[in-house]
PDB file of C-alpha atoms in Angstrom:
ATOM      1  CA  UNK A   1     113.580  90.178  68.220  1.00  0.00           C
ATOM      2  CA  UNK A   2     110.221  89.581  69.187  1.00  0.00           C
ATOM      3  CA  UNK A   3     110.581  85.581  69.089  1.00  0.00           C
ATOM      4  CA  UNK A   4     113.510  85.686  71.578  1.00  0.00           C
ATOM      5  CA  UNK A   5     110.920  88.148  74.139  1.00  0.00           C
ATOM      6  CA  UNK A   6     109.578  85.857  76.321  1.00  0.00           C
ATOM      7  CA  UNK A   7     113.601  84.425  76.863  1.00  0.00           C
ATOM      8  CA  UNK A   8     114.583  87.490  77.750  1.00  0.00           C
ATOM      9  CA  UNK A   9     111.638  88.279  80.356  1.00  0.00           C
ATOM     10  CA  UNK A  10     112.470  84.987  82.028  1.00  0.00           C
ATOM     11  CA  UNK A  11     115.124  86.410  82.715  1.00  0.00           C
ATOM     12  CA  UNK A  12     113.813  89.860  84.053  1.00  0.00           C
ATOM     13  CA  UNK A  13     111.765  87.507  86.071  1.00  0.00           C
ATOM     14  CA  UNK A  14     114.638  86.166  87.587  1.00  0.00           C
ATOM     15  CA  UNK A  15     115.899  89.096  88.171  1.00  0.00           C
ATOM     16  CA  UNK A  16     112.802  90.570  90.438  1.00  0.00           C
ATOM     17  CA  UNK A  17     113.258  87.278  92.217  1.00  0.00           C
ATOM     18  CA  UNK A  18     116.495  88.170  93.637  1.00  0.00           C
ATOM     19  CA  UNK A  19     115.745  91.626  94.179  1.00  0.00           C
ATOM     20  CA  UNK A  20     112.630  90.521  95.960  1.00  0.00           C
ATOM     21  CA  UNK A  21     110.780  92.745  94.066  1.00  0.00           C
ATOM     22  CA  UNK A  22     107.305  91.519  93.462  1.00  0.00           C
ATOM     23  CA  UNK A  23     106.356  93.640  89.720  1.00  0.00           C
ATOM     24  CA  UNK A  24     103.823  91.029  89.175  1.00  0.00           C
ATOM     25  CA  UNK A  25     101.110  93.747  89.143  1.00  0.00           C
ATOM     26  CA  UNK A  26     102.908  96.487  87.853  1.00  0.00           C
ATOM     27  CA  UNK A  27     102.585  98.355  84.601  1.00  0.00           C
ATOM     28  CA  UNK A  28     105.807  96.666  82.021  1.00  0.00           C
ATOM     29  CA  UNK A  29     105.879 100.645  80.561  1.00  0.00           C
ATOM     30  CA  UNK A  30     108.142  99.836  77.811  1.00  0.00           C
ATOM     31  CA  UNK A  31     111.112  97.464  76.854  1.00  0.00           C
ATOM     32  CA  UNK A  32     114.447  98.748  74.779  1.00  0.00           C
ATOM     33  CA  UNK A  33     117.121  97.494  72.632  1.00  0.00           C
ATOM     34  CA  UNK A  34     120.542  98.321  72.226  1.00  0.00           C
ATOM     35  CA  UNK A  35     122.048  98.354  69.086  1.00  0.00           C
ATOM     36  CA  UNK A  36     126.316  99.491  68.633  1.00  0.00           C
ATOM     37  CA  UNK A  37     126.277 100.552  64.773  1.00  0.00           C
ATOM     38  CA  UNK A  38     124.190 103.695  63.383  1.00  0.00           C
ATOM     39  CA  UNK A  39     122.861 101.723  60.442  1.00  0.00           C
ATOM     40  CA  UNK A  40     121.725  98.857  61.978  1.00  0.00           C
ATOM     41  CA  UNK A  41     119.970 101.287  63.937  1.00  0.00           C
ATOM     42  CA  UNK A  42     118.028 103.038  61.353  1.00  0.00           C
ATOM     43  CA  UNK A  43     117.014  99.899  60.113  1.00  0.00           C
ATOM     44  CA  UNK A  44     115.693  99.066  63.219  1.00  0.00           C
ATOM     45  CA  UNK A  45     113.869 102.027  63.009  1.00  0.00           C
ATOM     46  CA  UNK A  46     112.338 101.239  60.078  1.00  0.00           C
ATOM     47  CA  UNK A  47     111.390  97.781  60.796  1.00  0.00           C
ATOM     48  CA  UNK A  48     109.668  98.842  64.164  1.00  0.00           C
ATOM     49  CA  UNK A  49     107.559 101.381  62.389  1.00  0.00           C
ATOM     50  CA  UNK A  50     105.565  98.133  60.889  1.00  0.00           C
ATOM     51  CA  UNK A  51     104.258  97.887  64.644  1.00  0.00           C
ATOM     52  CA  UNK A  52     103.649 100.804  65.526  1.00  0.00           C
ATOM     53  CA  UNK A  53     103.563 104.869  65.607  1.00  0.00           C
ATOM     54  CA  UNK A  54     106.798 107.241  66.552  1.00  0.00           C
ATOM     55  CA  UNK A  55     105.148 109.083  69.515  1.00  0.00           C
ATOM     56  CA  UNK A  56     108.655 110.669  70.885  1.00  0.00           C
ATOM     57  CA  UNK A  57     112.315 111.039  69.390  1.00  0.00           C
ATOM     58  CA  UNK A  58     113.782 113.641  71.793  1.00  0.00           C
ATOM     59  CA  UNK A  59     117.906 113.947  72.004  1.00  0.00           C
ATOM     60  CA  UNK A  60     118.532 112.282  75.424  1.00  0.00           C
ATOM     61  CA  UNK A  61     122.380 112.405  76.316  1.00  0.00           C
ATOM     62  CA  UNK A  62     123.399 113.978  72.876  1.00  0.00           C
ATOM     63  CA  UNK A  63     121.650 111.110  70.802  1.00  0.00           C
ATOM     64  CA  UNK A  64     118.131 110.458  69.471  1.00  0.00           C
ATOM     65  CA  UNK A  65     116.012 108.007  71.357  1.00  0.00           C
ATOM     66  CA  UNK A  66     112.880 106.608  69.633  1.00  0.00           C
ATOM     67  CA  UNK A  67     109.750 105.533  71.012  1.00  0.00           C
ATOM     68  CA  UNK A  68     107.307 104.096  69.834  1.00  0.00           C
ATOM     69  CA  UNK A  69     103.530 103.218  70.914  1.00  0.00           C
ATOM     70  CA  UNK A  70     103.248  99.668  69.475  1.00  0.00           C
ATOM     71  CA  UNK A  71     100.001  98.987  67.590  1.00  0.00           C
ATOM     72  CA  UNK A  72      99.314  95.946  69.588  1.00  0.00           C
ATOM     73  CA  UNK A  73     100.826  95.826  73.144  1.00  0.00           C
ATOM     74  CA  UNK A  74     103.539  92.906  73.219  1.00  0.00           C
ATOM     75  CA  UNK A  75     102.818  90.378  75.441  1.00  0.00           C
ATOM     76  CA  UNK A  76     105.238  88.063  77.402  1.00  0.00           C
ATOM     77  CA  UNK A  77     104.843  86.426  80.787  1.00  0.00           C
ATOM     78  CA  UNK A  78     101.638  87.801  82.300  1.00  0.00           C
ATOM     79  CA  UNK A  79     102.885  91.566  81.252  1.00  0.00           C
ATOM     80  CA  UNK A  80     101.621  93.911  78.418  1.00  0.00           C
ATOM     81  CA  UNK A  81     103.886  96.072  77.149  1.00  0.00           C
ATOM     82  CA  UNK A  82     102.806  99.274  75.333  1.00  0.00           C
ATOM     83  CA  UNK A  83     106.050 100.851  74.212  1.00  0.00           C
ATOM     84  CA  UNK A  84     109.729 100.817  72.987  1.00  0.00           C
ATOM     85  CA  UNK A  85     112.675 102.745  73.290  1.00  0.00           C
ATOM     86  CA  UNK A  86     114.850 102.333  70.272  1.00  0.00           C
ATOM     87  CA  UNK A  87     117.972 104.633  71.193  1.00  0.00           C
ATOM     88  CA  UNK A  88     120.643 105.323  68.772  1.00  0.00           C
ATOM     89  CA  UNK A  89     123.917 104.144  69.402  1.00  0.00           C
ATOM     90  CA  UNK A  90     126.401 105.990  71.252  1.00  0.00           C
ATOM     91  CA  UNK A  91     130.143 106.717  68.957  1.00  0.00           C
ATOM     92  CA  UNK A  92     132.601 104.402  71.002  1.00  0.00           C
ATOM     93  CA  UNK A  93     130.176 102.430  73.049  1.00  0.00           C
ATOM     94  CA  UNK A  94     129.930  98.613  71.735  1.00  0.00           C
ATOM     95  CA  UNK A  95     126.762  96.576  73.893  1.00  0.00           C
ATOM     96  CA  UNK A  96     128.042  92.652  74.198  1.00  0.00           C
ATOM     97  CA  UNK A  97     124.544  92.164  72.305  1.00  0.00           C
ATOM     98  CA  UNK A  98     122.586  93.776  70.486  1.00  0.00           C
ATOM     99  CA  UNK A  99     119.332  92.550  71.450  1.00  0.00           C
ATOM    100  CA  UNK A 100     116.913  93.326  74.152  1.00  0.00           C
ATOM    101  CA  UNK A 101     118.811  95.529  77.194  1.00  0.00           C
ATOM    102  CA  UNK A 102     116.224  96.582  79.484  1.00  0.00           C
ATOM    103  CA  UNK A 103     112.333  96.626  80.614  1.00  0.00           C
ATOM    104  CA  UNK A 104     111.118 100.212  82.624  1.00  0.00           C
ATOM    105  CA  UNK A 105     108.091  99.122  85.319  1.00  0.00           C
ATOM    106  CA  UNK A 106     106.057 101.715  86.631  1.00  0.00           C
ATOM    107  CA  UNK A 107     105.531 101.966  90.855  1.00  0.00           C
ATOM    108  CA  UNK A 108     103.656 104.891  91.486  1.00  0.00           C
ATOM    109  CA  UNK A 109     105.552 107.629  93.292  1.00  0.00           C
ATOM    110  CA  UNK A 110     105.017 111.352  94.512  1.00  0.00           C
ATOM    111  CA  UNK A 111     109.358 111.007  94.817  1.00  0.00           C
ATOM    112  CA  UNK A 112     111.135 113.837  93.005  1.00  0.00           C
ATOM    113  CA  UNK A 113     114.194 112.479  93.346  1.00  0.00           C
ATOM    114  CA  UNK A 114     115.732 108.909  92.724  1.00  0.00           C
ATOM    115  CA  UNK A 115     116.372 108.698  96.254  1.00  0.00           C
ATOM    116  CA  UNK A 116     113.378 109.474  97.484  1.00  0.00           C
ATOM    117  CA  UNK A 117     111.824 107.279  95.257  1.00  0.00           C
ATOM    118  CA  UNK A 118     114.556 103.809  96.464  1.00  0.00           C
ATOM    119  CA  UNK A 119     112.964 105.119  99.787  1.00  0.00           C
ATOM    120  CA  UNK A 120     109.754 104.525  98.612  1.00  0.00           C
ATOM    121  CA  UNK A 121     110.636 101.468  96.923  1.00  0.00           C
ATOM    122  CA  UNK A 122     112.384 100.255 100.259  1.00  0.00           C
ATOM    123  CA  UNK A 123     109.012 101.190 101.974  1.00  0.00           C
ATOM    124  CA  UNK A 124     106.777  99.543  99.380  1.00  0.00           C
ATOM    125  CA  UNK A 125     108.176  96.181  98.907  1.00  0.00           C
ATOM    126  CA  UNK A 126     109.997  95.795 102.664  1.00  0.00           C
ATOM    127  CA  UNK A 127     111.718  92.070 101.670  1.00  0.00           C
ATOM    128  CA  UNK A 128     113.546  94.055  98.795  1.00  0.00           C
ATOM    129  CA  UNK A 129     114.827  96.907 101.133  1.00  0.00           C
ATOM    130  CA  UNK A 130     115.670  94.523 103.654  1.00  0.00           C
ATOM    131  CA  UNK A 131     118.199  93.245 101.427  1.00  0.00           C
ATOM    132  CA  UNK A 132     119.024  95.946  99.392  1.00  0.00           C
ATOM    133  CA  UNK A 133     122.416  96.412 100.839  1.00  0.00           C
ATOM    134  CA  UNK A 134     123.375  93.084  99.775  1.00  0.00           C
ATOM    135  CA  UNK A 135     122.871  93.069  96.696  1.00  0.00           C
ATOM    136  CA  UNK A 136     126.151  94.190  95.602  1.00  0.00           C
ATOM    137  CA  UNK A 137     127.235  91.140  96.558  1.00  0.00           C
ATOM    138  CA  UNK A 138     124.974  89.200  94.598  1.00  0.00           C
ATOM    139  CA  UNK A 139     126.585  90.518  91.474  1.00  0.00           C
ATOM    140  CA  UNK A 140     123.780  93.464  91.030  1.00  0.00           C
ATOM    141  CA  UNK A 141     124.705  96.990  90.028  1.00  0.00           C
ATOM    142  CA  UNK A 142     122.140  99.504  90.872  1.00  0.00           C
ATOM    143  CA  UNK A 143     122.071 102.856  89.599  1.00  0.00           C
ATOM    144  CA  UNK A 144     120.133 105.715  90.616  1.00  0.00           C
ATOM    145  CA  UNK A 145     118.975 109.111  88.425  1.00  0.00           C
ATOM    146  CA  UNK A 146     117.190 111.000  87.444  1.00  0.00           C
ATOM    147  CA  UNK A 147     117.471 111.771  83.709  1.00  0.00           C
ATOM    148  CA  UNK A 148     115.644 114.241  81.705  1.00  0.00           C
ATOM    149  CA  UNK A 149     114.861 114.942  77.784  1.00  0.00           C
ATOM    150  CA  UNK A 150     115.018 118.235  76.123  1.00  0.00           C
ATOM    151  CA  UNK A 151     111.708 120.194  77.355  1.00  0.00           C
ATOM    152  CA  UNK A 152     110.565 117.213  79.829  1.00  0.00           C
ATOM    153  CA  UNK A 153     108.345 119.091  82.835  1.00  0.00           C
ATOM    154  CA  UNK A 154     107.574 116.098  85.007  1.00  0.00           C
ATOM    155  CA  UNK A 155     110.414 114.744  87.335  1.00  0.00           C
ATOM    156  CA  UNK A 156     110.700 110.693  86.818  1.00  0.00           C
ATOM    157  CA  UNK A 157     113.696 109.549  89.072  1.00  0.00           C
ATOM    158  CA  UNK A 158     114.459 106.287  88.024  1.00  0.00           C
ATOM    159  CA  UNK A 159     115.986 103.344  89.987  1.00  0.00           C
ATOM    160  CA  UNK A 160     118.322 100.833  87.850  1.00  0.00           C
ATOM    161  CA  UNK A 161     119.280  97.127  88.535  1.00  0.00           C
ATOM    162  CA  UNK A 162     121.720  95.101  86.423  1.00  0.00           C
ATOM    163  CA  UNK A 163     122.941  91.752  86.399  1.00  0.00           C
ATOM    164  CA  UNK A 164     124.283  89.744  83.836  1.00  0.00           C
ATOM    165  CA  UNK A 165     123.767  91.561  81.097  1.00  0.00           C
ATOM    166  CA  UNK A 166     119.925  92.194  81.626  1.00  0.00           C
ATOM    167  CA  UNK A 167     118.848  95.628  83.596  1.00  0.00           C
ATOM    168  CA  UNK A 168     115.460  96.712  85.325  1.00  0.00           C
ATOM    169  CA  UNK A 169     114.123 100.008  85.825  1.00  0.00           C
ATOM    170  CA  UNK A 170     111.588 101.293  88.069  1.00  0.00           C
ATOM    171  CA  UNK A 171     110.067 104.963  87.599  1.00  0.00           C
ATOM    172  CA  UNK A 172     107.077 106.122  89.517  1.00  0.00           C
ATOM    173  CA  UNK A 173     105.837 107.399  85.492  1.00  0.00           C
ATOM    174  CA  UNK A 174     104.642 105.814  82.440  1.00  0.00           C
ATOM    175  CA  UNK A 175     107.161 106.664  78.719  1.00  0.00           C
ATOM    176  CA  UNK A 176     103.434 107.957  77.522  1.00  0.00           C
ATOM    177  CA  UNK A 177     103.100 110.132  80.636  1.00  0.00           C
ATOM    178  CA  UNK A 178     106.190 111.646  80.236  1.00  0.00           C
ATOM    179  CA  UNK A 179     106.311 112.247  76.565  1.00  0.00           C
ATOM    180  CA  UNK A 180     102.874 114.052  76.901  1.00  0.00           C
ATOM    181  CA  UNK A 181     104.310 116.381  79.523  1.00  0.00           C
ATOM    182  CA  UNK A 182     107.470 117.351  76.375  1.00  0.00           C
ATOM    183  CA  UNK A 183     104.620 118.275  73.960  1.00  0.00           C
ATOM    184  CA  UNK A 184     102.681 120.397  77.272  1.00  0.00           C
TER     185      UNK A 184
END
C-alpha cells in the first residue's frame, strides 16, 4: 500500500485542481482504505499495527472503523499525514479496489453544519465556489454530511468530492480532535 501512495495523491492532486481548491497548506488529517472482505480486513489490521497505535475503533454506520496514529507521519507530495482510517467492510458492498479510497483535509471552520461549512468553503477559496455548480458536469459527485460516532461531542460536517474512483474530504476538524472529544 504504502509504495503505490504517492500514485494515488497525484491523483488527489488532480483532483483539487479541478475543484480549484488550493489544499496546498492544509493539514492531510488522515488517508483510508477500503477493503470488501472481513478477513482481508483484519489482516489489514494487523499489518497496520506495525506502524502505528489504535487510538479510536468506534462503530460508525453499524461497523467498526479503525484509526490509527501512525508512528511516523506518511509523507507524499509536500503533505504529512498523521492518521488512518481502516473501516471494516460493509456485508454486500464490493469497492472496484481495494486500495487507497480517500484523503480527509482539514479547513478550519466554526460551521455546524455541512452546509454551512460548503458556505465557508465557497467563501474561502472563491475560484472553487465560483464553479461549484459545474462540477457535476465535470464528472464530480459531491456529498455533503455530517456523520457522527457513538459518543462524538464535537460537530465535524464534512464536504465530499468524488471522481473516478478517488474521493476528497474537507472537515473544519482534525480525526485526533475528534476522537479526543469521544473519550471527553
Amino acid at each position: 500500500m504504502i509504495q503505490d501512495l504517492d500514485s494515488f495523491m497525484g491523483k488527489i492532486e488532480e483532483l483539487t485542481a479541478m475543484l480549484k481548491l488550493d489544499l496546498s497548506l492544509a493539514q492531510a488529517d488522515h488517508i483510508a482504505l477500503r477493503i470488501n472482505d472481513l478477513e482481508t480486513a483484519k489482516a489489514a489490521h494487523l499489518s497496520w499495527a506495525e506502524f502505528g497505535k489504535v487510538i479510536s475503533q468506534a462503530q460508525i454506520n453499524g461497523r467498526p472503523i479503525i484509526v490509527f496514529e501512525f508512528n511516523q507521519p506518511l509523507k507524499s507530495k509536500g503533505w504529512s499525514i498523521e492518521c488512518l482510517e481502516l473501516p471494516y467492510p460493509v456485508e454486500g458492498k464490493l469497492y472496484p479496489s481495494e486500495s487507497w479510497e480517500h484523503v480527509e483535509f482539514v479547513v478550519p471552520s466554526h460551521a455546524q453544519t455541512a452546509d454551512e461549512f460548503l458556505a465557508d468553503l465557497k467563501h474561502t477559496y472563491p475560484e472553487f465556489g465560483a464553479q461549484y455548480d459545474q462540477l457535476q458536469g465535470l464528472g464530480i459527485k459531491t456529498k455533503l454530511s455530517s456523520p457522527k460516532g457513538e459518543g462524538e461531542r464535537l460537530n465535524n460536517p464534512t464536504v465530499a468530492f468524488k471522481y473516478k474512483g478517488i474521493c476528497i474530504k474537507l472537515h473544519p476538524h482534525s480525526l485526533k480532535r475528534i476522537v479526543e472529544s469521544e473519550q471527553a
